PDB file of C-alpha atoms (C1' of nucleotides) in Angstrom:
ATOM      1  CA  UNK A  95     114.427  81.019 104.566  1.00  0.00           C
ATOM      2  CA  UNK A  96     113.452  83.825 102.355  1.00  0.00           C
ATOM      3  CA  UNK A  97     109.670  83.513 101.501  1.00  0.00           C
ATOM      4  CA  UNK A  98     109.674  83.166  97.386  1.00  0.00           C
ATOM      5  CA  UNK A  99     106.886  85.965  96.794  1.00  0.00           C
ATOM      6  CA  UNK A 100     109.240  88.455  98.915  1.00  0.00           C
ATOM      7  CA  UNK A 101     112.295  87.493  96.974  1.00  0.00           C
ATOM      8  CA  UNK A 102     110.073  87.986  93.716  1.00  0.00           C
ATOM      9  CA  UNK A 103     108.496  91.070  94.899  1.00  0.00           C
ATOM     10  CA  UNK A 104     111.609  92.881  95.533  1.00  0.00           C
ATOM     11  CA  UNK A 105     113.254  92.134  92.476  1.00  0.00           C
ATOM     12  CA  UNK A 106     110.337  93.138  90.473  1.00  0.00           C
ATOM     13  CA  UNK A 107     110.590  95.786  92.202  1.00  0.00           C
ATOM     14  CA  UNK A 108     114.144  96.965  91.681  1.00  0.00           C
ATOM     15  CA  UNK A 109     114.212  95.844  87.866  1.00  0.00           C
ATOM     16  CA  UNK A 110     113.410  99.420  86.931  1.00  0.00           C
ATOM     17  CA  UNK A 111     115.693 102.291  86.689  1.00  0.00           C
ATOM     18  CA  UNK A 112     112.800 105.003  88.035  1.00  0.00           C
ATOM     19  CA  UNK A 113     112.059 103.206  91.285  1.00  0.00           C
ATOM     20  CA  UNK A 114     115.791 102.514  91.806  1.00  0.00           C
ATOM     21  CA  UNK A 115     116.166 106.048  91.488  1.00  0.00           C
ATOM     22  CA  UNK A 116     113.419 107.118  93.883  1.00  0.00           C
ATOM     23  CA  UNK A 117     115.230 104.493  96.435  1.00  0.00           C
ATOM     24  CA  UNK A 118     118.432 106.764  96.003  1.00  0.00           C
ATOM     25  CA  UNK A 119     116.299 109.844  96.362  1.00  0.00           C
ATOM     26  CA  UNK A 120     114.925 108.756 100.075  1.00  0.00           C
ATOM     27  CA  UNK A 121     118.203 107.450 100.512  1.00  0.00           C
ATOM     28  CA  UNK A 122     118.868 111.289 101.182  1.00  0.00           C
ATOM     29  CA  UNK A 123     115.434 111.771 102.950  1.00  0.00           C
ATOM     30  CA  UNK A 124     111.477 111.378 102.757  1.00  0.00           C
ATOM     31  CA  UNK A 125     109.962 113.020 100.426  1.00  0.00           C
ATOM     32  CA  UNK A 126     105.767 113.160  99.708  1.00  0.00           C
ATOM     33  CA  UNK A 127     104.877 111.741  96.242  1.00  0.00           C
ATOM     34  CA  UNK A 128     104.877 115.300  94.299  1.00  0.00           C
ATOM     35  CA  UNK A 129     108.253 115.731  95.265  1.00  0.00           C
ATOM     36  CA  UNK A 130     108.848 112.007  94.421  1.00  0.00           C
ATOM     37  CA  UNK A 131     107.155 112.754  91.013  1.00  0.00           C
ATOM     38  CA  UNK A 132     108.538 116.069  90.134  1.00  0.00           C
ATOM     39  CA  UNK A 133     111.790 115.521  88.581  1.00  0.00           C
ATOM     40  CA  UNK A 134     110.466 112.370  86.335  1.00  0.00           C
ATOM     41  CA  UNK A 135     107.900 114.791  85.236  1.00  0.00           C
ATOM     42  CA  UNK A 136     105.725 112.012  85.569  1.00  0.00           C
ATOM     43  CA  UNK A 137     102.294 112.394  87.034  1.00  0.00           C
ATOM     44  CA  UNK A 138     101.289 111.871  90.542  1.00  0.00           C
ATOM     45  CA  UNK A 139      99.333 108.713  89.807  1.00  0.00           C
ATOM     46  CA  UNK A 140     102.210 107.284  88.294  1.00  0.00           C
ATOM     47  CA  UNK A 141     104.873 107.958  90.819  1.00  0.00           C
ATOM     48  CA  UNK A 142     101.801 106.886  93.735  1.00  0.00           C
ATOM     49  CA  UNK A 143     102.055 103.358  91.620  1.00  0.00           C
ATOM     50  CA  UNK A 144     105.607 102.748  91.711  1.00  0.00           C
ATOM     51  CA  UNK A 145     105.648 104.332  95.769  1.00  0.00           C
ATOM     52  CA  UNK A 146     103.117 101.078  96.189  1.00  0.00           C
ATOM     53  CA  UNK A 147     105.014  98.853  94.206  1.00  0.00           C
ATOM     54  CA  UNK A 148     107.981  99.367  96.888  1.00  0.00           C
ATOM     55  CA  UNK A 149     106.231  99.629  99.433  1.00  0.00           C
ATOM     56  CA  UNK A 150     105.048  95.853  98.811  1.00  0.00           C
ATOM     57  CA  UNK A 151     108.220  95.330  98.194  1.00  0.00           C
ATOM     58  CA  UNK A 152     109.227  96.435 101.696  1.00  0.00           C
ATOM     59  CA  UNK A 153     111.677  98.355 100.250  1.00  0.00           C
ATOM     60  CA  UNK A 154     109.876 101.817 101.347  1.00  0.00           C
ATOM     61  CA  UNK A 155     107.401 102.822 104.138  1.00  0.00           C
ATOM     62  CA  UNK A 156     104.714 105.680 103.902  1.00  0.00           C
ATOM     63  CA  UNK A 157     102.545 107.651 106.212  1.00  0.00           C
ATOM     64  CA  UNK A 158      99.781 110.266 105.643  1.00  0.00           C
ATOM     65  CA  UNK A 159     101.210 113.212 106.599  1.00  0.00           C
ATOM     66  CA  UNK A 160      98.054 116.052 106.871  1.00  0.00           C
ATOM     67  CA  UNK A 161      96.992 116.148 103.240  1.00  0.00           C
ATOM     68  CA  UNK A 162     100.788 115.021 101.973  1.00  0.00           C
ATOM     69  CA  UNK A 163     102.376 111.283 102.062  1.00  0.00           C
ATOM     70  CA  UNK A 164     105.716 110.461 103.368  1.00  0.00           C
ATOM     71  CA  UNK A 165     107.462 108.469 102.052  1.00  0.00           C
ATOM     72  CA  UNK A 166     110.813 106.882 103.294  1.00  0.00           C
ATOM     73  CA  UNK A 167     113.356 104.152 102.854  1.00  0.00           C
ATOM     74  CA  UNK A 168     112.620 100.599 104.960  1.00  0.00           C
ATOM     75  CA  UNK A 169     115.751  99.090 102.884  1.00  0.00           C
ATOM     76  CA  UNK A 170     116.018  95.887 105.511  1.00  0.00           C
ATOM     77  CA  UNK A 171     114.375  94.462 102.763  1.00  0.00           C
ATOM     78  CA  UNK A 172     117.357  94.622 100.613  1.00  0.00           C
ATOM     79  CA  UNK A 173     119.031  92.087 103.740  1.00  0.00           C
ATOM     80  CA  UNK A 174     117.252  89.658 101.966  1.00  0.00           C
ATOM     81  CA  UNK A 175     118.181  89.546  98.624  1.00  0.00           C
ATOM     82  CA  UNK A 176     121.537  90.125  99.769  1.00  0.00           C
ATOM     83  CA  UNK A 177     121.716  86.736 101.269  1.00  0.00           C
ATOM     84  CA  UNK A 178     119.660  85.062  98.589  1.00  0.00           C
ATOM     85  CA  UNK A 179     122.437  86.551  96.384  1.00  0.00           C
ATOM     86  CA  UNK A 180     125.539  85.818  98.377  1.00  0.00           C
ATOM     87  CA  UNK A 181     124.290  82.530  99.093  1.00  0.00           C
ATOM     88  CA  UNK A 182     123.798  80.898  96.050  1.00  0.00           C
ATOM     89  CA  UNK A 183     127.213  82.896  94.203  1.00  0.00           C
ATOM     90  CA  UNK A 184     129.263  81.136  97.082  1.00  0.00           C
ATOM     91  CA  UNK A 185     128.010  78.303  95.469  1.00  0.00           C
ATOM     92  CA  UNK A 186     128.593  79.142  92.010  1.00  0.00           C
ATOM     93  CA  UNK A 187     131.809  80.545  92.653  1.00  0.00           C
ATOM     94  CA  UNK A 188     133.052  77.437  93.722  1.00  0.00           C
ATOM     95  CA  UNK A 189     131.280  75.929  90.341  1.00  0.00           C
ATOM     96  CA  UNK A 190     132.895  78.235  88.111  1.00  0.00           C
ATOM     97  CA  UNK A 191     136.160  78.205  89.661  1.00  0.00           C
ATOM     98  CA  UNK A 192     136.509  74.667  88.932  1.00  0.00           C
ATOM     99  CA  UNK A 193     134.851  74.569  85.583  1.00  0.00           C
ATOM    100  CA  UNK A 194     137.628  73.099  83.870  1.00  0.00           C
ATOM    101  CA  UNK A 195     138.222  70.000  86.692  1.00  0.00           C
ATOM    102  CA  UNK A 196     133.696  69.663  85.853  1.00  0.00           C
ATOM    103  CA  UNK A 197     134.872  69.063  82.327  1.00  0.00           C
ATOM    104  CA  UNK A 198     137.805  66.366  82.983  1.00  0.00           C
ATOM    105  CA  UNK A 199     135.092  64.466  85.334  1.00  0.00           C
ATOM    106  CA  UNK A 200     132.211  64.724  83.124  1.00  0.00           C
ATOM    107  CA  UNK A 201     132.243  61.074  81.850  1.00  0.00           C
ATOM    108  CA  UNK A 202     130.113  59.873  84.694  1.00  0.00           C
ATOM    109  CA  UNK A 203     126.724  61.820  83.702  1.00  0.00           C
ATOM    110  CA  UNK A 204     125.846  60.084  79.679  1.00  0.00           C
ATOM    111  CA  UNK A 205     126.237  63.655  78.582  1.00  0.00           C
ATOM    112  CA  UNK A 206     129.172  63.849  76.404  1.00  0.00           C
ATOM    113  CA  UNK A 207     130.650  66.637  74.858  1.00  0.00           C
ATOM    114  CA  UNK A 208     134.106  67.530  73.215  1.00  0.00           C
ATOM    115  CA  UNK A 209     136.884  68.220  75.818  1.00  0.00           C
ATOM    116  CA  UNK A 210     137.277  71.882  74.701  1.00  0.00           C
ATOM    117  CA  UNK A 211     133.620  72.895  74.487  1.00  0.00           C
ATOM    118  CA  UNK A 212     133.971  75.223  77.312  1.00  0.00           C
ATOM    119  CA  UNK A 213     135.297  78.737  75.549  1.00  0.00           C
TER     120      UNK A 213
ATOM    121  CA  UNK B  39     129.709 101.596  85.799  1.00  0.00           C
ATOM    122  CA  UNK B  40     126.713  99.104  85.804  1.00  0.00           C
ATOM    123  CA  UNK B  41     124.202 100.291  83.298  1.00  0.00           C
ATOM    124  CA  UNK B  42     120.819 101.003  83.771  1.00  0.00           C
ATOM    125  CA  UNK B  43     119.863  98.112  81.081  1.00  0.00           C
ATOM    126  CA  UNK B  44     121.646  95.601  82.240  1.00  0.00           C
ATOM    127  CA  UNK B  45     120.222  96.193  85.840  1.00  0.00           C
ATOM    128  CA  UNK B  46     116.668  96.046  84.766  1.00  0.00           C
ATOM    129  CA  UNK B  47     117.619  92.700  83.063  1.00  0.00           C
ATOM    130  CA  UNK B  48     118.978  91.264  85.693  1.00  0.00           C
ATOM    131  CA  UNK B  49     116.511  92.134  88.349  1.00  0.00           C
ATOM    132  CA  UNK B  50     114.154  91.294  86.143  1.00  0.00           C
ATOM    133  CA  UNK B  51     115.563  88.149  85.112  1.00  0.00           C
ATOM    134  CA  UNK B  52     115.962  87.435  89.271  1.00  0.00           C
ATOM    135  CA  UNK B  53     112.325  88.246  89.552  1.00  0.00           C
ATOM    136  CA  UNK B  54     110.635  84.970  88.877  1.00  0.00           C
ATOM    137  CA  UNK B  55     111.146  81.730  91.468  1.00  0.00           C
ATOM    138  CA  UNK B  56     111.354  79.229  88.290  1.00  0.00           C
ATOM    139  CA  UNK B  57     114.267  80.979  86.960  1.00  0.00           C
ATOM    140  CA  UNK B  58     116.076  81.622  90.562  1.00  0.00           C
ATOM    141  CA  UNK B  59     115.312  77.456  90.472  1.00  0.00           C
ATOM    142  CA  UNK B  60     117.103  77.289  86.908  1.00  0.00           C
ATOM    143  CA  UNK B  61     120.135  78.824  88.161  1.00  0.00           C
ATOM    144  CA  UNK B  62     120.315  76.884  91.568  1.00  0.00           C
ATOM    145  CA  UNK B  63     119.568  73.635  89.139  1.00  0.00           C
ATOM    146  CA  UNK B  64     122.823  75.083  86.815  1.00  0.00           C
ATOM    147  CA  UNK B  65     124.936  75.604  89.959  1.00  0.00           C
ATOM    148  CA  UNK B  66     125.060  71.779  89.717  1.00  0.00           C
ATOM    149  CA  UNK B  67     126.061  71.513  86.490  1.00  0.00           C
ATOM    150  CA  UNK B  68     124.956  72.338  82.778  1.00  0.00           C
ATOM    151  CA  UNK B  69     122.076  70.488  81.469  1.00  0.00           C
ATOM    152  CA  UNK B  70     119.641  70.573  78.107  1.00  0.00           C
ATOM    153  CA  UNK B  71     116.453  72.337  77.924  1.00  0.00           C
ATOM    154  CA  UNK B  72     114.444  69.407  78.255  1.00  0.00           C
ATOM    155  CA  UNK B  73     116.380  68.467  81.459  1.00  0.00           C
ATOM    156  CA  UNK B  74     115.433  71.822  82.999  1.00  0.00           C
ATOM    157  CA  UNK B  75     111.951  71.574  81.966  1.00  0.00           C
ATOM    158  CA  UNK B  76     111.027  68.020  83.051  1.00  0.00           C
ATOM    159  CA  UNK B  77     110.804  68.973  86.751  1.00  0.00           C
ATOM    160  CA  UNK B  78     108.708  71.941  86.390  1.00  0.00           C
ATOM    161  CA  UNK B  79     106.502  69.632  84.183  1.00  0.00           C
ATOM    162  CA  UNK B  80     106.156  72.573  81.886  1.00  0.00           C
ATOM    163  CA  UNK B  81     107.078  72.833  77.392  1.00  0.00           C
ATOM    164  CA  UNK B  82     110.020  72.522  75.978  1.00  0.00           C
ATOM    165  CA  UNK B  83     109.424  76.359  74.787  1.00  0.00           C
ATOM    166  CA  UNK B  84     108.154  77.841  77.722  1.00  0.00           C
ATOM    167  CA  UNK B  85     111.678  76.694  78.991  1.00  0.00           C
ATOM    168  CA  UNK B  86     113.461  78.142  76.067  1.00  0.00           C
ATOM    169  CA  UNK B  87     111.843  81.615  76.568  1.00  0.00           C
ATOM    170  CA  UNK B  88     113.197  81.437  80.620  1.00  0.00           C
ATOM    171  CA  UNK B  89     116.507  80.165  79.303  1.00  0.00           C
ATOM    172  CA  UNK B  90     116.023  83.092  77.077  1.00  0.00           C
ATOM    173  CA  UNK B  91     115.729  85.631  79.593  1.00  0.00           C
ATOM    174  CA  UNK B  92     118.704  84.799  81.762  1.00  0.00           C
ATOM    175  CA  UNK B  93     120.842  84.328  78.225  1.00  0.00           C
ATOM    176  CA  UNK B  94     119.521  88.040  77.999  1.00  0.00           C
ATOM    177  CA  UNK B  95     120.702  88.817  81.323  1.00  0.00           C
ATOM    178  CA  UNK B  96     123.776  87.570  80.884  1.00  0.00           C
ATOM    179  CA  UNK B  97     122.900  85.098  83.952  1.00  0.00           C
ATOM    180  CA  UNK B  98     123.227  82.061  81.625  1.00  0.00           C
ATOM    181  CA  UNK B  99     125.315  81.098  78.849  1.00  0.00           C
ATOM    182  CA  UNK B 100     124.133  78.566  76.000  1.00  0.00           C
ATOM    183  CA  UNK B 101     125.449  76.338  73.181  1.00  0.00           C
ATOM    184  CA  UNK B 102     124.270  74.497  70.778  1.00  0.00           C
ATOM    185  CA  UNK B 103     125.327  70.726  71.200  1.00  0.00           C
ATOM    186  CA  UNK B 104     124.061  67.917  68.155  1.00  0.00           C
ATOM    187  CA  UNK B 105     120.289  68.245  68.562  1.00  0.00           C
ATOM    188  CA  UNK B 106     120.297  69.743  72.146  1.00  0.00           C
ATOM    189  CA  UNK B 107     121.170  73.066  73.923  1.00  0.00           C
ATOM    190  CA  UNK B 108     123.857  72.883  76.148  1.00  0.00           C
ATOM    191  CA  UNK B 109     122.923  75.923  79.347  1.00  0.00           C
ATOM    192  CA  UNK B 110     125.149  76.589  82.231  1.00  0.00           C
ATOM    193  CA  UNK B 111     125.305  79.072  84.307  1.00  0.00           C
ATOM    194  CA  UNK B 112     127.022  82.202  83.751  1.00  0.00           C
ATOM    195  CA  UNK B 113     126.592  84.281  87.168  1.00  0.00           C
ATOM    196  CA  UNK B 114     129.564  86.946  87.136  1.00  0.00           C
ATOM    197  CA  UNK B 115     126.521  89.065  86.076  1.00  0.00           C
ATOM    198  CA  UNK B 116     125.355  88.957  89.563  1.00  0.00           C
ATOM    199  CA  UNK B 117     128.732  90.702  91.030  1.00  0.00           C
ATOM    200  CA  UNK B 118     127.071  93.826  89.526  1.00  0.00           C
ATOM    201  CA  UNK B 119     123.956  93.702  91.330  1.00  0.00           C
ATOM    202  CA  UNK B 120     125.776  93.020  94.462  1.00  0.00           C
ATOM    203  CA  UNK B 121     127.771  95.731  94.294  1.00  0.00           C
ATOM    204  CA  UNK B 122     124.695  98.110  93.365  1.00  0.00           C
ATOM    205  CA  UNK B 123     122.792  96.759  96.379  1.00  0.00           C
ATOM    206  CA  UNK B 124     125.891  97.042  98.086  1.00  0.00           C
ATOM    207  CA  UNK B 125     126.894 100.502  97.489  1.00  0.00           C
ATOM    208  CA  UNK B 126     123.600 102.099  98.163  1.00  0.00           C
ATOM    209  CA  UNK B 127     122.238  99.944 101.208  1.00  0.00           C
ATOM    210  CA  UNK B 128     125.529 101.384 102.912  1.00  0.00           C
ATOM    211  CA  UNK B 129     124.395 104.494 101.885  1.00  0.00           C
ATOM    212  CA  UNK B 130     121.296 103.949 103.384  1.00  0.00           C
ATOM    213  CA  UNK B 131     122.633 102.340 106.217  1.00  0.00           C
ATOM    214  CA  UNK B 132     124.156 105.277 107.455  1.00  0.00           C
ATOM    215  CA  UNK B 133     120.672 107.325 106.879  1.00  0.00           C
ATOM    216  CA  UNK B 134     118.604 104.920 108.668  1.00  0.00           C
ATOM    217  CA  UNK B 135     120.730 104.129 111.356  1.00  0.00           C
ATOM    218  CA  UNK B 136     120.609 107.769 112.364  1.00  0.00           C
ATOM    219  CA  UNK B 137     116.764 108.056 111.461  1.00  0.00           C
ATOM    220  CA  UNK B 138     116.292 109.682 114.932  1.00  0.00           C
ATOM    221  CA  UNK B 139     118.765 112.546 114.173  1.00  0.00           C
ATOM    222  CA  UNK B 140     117.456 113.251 110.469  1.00  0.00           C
ATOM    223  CA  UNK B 141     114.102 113.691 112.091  1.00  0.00           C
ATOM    224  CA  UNK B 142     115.578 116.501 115.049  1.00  0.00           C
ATOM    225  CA  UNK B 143     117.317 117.871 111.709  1.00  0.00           C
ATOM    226  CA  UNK B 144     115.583 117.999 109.261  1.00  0.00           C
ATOM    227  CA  UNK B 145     115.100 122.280 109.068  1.00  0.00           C
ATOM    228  CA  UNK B 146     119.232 121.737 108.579  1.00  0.00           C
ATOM    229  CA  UNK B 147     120.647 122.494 104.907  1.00  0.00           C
ATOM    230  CA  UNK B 148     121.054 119.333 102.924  1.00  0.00           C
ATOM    231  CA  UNK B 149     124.344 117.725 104.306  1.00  0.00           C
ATOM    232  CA  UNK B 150     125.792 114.926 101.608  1.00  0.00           C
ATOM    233  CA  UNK B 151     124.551 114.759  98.596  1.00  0.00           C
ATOM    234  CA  UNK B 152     126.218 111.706  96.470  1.00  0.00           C
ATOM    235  CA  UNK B 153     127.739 112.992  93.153  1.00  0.00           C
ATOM    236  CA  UNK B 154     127.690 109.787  91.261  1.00  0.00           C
ATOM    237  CA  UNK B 155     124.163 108.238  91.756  1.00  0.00           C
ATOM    238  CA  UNK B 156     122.418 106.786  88.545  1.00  0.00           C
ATOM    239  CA  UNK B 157     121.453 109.254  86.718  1.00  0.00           C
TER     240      UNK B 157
ATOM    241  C1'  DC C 293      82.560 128.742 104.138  1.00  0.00           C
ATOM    242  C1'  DT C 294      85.363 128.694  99.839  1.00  0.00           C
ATOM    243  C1'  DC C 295      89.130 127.731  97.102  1.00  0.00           C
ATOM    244  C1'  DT C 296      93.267 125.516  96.188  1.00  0.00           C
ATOM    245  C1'  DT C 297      96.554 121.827  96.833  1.00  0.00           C
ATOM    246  C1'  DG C 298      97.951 116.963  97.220  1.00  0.00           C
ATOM    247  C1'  DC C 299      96.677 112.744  96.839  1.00  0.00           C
ATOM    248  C1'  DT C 300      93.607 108.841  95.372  1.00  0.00           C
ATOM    249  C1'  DG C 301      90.756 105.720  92.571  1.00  0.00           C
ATOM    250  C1'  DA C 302      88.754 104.238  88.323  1.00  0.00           C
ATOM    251  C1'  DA C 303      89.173 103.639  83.634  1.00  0.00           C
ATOM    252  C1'  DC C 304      91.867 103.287  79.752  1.00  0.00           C
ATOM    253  C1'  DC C 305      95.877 102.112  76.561  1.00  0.00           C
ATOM    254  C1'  DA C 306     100.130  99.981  74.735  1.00  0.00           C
ATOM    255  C1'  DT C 307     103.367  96.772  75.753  1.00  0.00           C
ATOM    256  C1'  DG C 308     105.561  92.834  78.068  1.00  0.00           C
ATOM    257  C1'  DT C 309     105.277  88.290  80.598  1.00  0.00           C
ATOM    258  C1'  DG C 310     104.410  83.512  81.391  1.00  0.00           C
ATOM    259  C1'  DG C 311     102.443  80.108  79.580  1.00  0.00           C
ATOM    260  C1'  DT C 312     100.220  77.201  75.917  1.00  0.00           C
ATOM    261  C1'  DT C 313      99.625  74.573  71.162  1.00  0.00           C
ATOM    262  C1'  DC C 314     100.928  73.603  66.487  1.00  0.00           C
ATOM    263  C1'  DA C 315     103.963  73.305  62.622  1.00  0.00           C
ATOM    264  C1'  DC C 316     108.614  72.923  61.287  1.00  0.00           C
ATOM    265  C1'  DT C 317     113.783  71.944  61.187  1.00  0.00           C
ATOM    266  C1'  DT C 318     117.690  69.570  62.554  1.00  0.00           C
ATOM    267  C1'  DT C 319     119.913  65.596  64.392  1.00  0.00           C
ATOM    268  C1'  DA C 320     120.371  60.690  65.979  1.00  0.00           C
ATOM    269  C1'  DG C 321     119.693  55.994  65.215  1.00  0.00           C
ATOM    270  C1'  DG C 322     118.078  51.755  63.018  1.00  0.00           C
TER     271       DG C 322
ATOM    272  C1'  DC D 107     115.989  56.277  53.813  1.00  0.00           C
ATOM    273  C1'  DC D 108     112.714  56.759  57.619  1.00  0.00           C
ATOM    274  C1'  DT D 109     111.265  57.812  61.963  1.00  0.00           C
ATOM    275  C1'  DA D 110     111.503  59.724  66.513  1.00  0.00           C
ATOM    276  C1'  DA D 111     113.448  63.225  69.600  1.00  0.00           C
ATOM    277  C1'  DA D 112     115.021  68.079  70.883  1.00  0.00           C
ATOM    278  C1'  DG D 113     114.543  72.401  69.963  1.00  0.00           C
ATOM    279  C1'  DT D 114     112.660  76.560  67.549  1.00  0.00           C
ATOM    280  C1'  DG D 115     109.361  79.978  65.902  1.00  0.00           C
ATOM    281  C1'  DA D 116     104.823  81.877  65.223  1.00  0.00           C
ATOM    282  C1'  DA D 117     100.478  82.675  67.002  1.00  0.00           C
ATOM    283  C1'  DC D 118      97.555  82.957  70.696  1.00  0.00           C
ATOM    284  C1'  DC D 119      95.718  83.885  75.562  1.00  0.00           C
ATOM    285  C1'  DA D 120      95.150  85.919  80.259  1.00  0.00           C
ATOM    286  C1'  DC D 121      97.108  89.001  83.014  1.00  0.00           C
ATOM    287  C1'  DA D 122     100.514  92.470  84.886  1.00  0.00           C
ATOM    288  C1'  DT D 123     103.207  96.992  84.059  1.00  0.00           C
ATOM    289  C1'  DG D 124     103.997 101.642  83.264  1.00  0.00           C
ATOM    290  C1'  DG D 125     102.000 105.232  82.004  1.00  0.00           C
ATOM    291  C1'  DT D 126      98.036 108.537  81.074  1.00  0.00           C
ATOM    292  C1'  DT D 127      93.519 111.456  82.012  1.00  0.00           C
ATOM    293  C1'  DC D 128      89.567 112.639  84.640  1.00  0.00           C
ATOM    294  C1'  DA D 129      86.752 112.970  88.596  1.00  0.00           C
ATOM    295  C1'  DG D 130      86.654 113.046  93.273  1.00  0.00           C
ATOM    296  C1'  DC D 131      88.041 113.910  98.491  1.00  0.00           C
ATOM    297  C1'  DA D 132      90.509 115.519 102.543  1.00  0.00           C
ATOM    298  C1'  DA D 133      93.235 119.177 104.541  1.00  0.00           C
ATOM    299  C1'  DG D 134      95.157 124.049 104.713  1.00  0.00           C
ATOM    300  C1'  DA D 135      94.891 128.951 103.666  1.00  0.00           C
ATOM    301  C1'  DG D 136      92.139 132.960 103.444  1.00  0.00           C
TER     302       DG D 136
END
DNA sequence: CTCTTGCTGAACCATGTGGTTCACTTTAGG
DNA sequence: CCTAAAGTGAACCACATGGTTCAGCAAGAG
C-alpha cells in the first residue's frame, strides 16, 4: 500500500502550475537549476526550493555536477498516485453509475431525503 | 484543456490523507458533516472547511438538507488529473526508458519538442 | 592566485492551511 | 413557545509555502 506521507508529498507537490511545468521541462532533458530558473525569471533560490520540493516528492532526482546541479525526472513516483487514483475511481465509478438505484434503496440508512434530491 | 486552476485545486485538494479519507468515506455513500467528522474526532467546522476544499475542487458536491448538509462525492474531477498524469508520464516514459541513449546523445540537436505543453 | 559563475543557506515577508473556540442562525421536536 | 442540535462565520494560532535579498562557498577560467 501506498505510504500516506508519499501520497501527500506528491500531490503537494504537483498542486502547482511552476513545478508541473519544470516536470515537463526534464521531461525533455536535465537541466541544472539556472536553466530550471531562467524562463520563470524567478531566482535561483526559488527554483532550488521547488527542485527540493520534488525531489521529496520523488518526482525528480539531482546530482552535483562540478559547480552545476542536475536535475532530472524520477517520475516512478507518479506509478503511485496513479494507482491511488485508479483505484479508488473504480470504486466510485461504480457509485456514481448507480446513483439513481442508491436513491431507490436509501430507506434502510434513517437518512431520508426527497426522491428527486439528486439533480 | 484542463486548466492550470483547476489542477492546483485538485492536487491540492488530493494533498491531505483526511480528505483522500473523506472521499473513500463518500464512495460509500453521502453523509452530513457531522457524520464525516465524528471519526476523525475533530469540529464540526474544521470539517466544513475540508468539505470546503473538495466543494472547491469540484471533488465533492453539497446540499443543503433541513438543518444538515447533505456531501457526496463528485469525482469526474479526477478524470482530469488522470489524464494529465497520464499524458505526460507517457511522455516521460518514453524519455526515461531510453535514459541510456539521451545520455550517448545528448551533443544531438533537440529531437521532439511537444507543442501543446501547459503553458 | 584571482575573479567570476552557479549554487546554497539564512533570514525575512506575505499569504495560505489546518485546526481550534465562541457566538450566532436555522431547523427539529416536545 | 422553548430548547437542543447541526451548521456557519469570525477570529485566532502555529506552521508551511512561495517568493525575495544578501552573504557565503566551491569549481572553472585566465
Amino acid at each position: 500500500m501506498v505510504q500516506q506521507e508519499v501520497l501527500d508529498r506528491t500531490f503537494a507537490a504537483l498542486a502547482d502550475g511552476t513545478r508541473r511545468q519544470i516536470l515537463i521541462r526534464l521531461g525533455q532533458g536535465p537541466a541544472t537549476i539556472g536553466e530550471l530558473a531562467e524562463p520563470f525569471g524567478m531566482s535561483l533560490t526559488g527554483m532550488k526550493k521547488h527542485v527540493h520540493i520534488l525531489e521529496n516528492a520523488g518526482l525528480v532526482t539531482t546530482e552535483k555536477v562540478g559547480r552545476s546541479r542536475q536535475c532530472r525526472l524520477g517520475a516512478e513516483r507518479l506509478e503511485d498516485v496513479m494507482s491511488w487514483i485508479t483505484f479508488y475511481q473504480r470504486l466510485w465509478a461504480r457509485r456514481l453509475d448507480g446513483l439513481d438505484a442508491y436513491f431507490t434503496l436509501k430507506n434502510a440508512p434513517d437518512t431520508d431525503t426527497d426522491k428527486d434530491a439528486e439533480r
